[in-house]
PDB file of C-alpha atoms and ligand atoms in Angstrom:
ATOM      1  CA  UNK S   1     114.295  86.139  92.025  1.00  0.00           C
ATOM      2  CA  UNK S   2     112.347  88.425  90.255  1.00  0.00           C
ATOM      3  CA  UNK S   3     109.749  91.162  91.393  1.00  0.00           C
ATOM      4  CA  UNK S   4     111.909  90.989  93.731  1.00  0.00           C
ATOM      5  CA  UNK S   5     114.901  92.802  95.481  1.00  0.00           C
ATOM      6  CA  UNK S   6     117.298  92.242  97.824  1.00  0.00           C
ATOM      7  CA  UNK S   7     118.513  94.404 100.936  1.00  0.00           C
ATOM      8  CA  UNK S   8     120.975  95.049 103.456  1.00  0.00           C
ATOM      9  CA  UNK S   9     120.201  97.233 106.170  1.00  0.00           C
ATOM     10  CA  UNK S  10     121.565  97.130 109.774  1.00  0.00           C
ATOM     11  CA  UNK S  11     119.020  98.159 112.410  1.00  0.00           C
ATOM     12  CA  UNK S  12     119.822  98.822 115.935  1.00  0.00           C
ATOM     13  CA  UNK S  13     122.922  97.837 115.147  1.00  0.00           C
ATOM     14  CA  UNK S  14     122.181  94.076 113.511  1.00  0.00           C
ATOM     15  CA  UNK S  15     122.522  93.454 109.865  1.00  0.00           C
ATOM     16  CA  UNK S  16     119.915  92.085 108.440  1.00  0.00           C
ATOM     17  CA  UNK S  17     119.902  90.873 104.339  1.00  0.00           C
ATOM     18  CA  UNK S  18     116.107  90.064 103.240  1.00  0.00           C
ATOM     19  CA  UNK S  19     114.464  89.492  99.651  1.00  0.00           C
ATOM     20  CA  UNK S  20     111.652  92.062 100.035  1.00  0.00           C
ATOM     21  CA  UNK S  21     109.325  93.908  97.460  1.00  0.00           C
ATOM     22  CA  UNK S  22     110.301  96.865  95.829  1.00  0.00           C
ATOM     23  CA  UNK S  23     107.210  98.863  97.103  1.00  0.00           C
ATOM     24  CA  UNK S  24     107.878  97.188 100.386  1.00  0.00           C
ATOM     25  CA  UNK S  25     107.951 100.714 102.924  1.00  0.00           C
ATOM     26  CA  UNK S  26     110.837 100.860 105.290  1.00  0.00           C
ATOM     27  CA  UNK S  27     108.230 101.009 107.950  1.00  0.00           C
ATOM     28  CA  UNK S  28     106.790  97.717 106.933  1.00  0.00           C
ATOM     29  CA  UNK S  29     110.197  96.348 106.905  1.00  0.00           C
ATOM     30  CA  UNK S  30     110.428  97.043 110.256  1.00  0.00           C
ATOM     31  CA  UNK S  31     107.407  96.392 111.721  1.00  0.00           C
ATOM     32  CA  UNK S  32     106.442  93.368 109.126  1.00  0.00           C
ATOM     33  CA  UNK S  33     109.741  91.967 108.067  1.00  0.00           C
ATOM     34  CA  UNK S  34     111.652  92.238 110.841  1.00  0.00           C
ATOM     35  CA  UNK S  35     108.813  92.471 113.698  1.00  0.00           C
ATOM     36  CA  UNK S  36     110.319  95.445 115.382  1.00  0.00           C
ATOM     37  CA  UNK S  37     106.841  96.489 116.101  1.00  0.00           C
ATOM     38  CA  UNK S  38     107.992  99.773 118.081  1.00  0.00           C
ATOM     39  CA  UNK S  39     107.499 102.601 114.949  1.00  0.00           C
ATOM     40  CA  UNK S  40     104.011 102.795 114.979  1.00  0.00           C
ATOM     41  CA  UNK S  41     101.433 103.729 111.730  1.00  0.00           C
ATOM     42  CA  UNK S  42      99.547 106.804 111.988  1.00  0.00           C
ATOM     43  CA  UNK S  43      98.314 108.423 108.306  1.00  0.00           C
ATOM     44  CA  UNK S  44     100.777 106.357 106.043  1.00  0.00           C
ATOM     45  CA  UNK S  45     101.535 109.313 104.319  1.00  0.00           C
ATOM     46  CA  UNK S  46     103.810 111.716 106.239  1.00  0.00           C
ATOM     47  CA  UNK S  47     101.876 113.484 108.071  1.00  0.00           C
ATOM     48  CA  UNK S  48     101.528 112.547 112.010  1.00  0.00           C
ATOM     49  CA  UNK S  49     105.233 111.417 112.368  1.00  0.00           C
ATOM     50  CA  UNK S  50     104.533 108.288 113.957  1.00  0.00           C
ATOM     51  CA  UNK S  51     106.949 106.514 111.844  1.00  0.00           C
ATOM     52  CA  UNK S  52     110.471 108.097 112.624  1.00  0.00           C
ATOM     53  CA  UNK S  53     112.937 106.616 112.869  1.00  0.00           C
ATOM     54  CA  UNK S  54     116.868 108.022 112.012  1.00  0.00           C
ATOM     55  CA  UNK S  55     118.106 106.772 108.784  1.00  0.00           C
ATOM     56  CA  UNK S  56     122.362 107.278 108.658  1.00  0.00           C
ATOM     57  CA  UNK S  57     121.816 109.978 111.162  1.00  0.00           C
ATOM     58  CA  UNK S  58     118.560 111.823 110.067  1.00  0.00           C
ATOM     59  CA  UNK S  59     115.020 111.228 111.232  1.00  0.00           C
ATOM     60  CA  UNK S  60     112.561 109.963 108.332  1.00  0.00           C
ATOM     61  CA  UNK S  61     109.000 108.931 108.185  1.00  0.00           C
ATOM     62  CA  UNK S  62     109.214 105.231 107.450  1.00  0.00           C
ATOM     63  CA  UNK S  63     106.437 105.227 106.052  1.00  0.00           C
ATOM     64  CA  UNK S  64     107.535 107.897 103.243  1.00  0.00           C
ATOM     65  CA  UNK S  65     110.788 105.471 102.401  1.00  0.00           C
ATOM     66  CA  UNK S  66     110.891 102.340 100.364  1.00  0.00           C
ATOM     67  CA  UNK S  67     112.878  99.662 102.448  1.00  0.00           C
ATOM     68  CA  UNK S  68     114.818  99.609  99.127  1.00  0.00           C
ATOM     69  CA  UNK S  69     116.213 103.132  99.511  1.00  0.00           C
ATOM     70  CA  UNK S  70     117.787 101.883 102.992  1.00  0.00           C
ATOM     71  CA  UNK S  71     120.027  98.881 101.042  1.00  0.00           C
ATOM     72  CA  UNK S  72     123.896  99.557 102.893  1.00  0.00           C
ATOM     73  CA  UNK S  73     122.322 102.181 105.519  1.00  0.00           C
ATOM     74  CA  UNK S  74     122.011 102.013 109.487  1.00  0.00           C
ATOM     75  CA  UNK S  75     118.365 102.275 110.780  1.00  0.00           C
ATOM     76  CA  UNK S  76     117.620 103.319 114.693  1.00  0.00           C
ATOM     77  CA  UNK S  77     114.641 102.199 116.112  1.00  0.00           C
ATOM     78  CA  UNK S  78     113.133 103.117 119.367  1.00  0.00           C
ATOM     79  CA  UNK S  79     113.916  99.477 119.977  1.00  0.00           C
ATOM     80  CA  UNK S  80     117.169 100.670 119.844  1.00  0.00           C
ATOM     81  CA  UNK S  81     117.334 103.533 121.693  1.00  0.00           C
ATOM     82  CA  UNK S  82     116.988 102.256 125.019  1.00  0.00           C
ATOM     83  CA  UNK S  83     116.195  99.258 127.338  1.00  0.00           C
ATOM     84  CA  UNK S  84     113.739  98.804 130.157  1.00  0.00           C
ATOM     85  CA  UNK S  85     116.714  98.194 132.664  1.00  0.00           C
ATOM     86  CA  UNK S  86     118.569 101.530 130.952  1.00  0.00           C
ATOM     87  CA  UNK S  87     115.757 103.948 129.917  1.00  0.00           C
ATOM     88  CA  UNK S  88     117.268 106.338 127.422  1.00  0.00           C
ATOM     89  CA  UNK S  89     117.724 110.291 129.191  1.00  0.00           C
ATOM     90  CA  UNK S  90     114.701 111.183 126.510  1.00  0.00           C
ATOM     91  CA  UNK S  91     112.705 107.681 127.542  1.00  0.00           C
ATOM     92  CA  UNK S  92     113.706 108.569 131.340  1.00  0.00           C
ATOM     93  CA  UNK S  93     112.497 112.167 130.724  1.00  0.00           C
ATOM     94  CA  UNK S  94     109.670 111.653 129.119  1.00  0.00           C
ATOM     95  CA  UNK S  95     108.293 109.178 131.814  1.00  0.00           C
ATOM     96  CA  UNK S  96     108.797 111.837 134.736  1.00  0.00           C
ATOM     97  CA  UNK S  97     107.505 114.430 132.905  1.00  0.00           C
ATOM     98  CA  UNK S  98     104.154 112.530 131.640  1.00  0.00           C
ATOM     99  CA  UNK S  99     105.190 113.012 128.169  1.00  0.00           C
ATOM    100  CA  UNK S 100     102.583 110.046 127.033  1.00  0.00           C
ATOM    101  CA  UNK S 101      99.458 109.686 128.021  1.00  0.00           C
ATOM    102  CA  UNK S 102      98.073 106.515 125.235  1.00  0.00           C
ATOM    103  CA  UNK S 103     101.581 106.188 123.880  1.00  0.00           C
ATOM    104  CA  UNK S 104     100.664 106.262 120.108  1.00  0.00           C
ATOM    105  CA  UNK S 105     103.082 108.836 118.883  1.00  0.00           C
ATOM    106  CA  UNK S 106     105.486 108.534 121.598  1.00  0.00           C
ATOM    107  CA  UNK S 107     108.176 106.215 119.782  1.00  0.00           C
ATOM    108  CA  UNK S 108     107.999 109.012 116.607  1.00  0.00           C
ATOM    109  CA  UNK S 109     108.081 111.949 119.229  1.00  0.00           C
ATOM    110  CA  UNK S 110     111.392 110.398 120.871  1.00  0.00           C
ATOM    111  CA  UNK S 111     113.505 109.526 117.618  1.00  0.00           C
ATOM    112  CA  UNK S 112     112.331 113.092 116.337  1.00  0.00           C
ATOM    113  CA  UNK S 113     113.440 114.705 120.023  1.00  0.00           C
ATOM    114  CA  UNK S 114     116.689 112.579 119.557  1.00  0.00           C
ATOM    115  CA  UNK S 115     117.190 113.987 115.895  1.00  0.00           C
ATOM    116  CA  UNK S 116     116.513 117.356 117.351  1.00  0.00           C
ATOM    117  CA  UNK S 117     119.123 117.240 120.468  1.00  0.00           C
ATOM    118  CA  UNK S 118     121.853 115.121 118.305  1.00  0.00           C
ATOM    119  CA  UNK S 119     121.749 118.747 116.089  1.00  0.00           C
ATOM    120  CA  UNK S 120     120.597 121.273 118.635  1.00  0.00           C
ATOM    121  CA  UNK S 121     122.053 120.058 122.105  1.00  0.00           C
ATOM    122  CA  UNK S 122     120.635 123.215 124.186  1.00  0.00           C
ATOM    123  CA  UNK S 123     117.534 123.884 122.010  1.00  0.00           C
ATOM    124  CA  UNK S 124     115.182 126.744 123.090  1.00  0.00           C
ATOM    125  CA  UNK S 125     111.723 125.730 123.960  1.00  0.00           C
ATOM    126  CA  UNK S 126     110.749 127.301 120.299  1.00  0.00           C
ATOM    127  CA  UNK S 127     113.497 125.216 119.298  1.00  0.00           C
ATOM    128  CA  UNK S 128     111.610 122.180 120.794  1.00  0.00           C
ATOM    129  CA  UNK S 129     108.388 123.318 119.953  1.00  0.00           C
ATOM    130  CA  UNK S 130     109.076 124.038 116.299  1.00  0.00           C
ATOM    131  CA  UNK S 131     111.694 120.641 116.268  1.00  0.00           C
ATOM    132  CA  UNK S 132     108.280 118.303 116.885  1.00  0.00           C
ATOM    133  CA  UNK S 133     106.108 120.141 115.170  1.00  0.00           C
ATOM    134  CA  UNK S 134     105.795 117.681 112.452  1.00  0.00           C
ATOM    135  CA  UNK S 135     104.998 115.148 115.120  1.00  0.00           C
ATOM    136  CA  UNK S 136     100.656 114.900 115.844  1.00  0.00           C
ATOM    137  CA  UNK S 137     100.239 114.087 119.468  1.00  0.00           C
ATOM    138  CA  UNK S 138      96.176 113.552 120.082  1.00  0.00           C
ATOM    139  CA  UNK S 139      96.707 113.425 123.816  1.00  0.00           C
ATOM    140  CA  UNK S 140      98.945 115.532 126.076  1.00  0.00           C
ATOM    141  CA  UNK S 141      98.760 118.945 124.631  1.00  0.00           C
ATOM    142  CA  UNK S 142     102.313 118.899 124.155  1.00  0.00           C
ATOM    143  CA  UNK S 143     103.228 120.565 127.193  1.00  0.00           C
ATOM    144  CA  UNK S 144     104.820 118.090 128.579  1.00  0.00           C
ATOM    145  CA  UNK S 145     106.279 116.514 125.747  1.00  0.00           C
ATOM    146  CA  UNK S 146     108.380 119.896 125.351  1.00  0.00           C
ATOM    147  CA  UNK S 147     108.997 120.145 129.402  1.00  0.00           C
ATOM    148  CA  UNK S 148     110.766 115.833 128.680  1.00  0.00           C
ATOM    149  CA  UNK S 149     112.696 116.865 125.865  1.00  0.00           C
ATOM    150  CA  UNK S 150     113.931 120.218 127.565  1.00  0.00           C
ATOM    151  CA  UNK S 151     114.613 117.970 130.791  1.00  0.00           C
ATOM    152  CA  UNK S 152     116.581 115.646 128.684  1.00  0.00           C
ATOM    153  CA  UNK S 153     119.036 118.182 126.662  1.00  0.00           C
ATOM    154  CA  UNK S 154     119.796 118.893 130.379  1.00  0.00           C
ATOM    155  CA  UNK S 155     120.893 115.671 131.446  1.00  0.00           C
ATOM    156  CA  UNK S 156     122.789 114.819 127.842  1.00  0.00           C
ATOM    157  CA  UNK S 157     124.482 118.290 127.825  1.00  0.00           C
ATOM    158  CA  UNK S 158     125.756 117.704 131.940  1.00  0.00           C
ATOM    159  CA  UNK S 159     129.301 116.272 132.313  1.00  0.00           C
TER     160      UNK S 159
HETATM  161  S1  LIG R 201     102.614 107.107 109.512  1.00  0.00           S
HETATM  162 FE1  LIG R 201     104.333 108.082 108.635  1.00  0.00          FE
HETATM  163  S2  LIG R 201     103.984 110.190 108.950  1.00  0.00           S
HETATM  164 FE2  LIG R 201     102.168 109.228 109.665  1.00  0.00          FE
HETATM  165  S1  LIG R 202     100.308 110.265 123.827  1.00  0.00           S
HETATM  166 FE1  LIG R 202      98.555 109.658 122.694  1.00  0.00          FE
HETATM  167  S2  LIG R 202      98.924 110.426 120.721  1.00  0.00           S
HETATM  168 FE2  LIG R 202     100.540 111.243 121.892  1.00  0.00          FE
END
């Protein structure tokens, strides 16, 4: 088909194959496409890190990748990170230590935070602090945020 291209990309850990436009954004893919409506929008143009998700391993704003660009590569999803029976350590963490108030940036903040402790299991709080920094939270001051994510390197890094 022209105008047209088509893609393979396995998210959460299903394959999906879709004929999708080549300006289509990976985020749109996701949200649109596939209705995994978790990544949220902020700017649309890498700036609030809304969008992450990991792409083969690394995070990436979404919204800065053409779903194109992801044809043959694994996508993780905050739909994918945890469930509501089984909260993630990060999910678990951030919910006892208030690290959302409205929620916006939270699914961004936890695939960066998982990016972060994948590389840096026992990061230092300026590890933390400088790890989300390209992550805009409008609401909690980021205390907390950094008090969740120090929480859960604890509980991934115990036996
Ligand atoms: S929506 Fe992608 S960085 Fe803001
Ligand atoms: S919890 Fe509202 S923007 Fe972060």
């Amino acid at each position: 088909m022209s105008g047209t291209a088509r893609v393979t990309v396995t998210v959460n850990g299903t394959r999906y194959e879709r004929e999708v436009e080549p300006r289509l954004l990976l985020g749109d893919f996701l949200r649109v496409t596939l209705g995994l409506t978790g990544t949220h929008f902020g700017c649309e143009h890498g700036v609030c890190g809304a969008c992450t998700v990991i792409l083969d391993g690394d995070s990436v704003r979404s919204c800065l990748v053409f779903a194109v660009q992801a044809d043959g590569s694994e996508v993780l999803t905050v739909e994918g990170l945890g469930t509501m029976e089984r909260l993630h350590p990060l999910q678990q963490a951030f919910r006892e230590h208030h690290g959302l108030q409205c929620g916006y940036c939270t699914p961004g903040m936890l695939m960066t935070a998982l990016d972060l402790l994948r590389k840096t299991p026992r990061p230092s709080e300026a590890a933390v602090r400088d790890g989300i920094s390209g992550n805009l939270c409008r609401c909690t001051g980021y205390q907390n945020i950094v008090a969740a994510i120090l929480a859960a390197a604890e509980r991934l890094a115990s036996p």
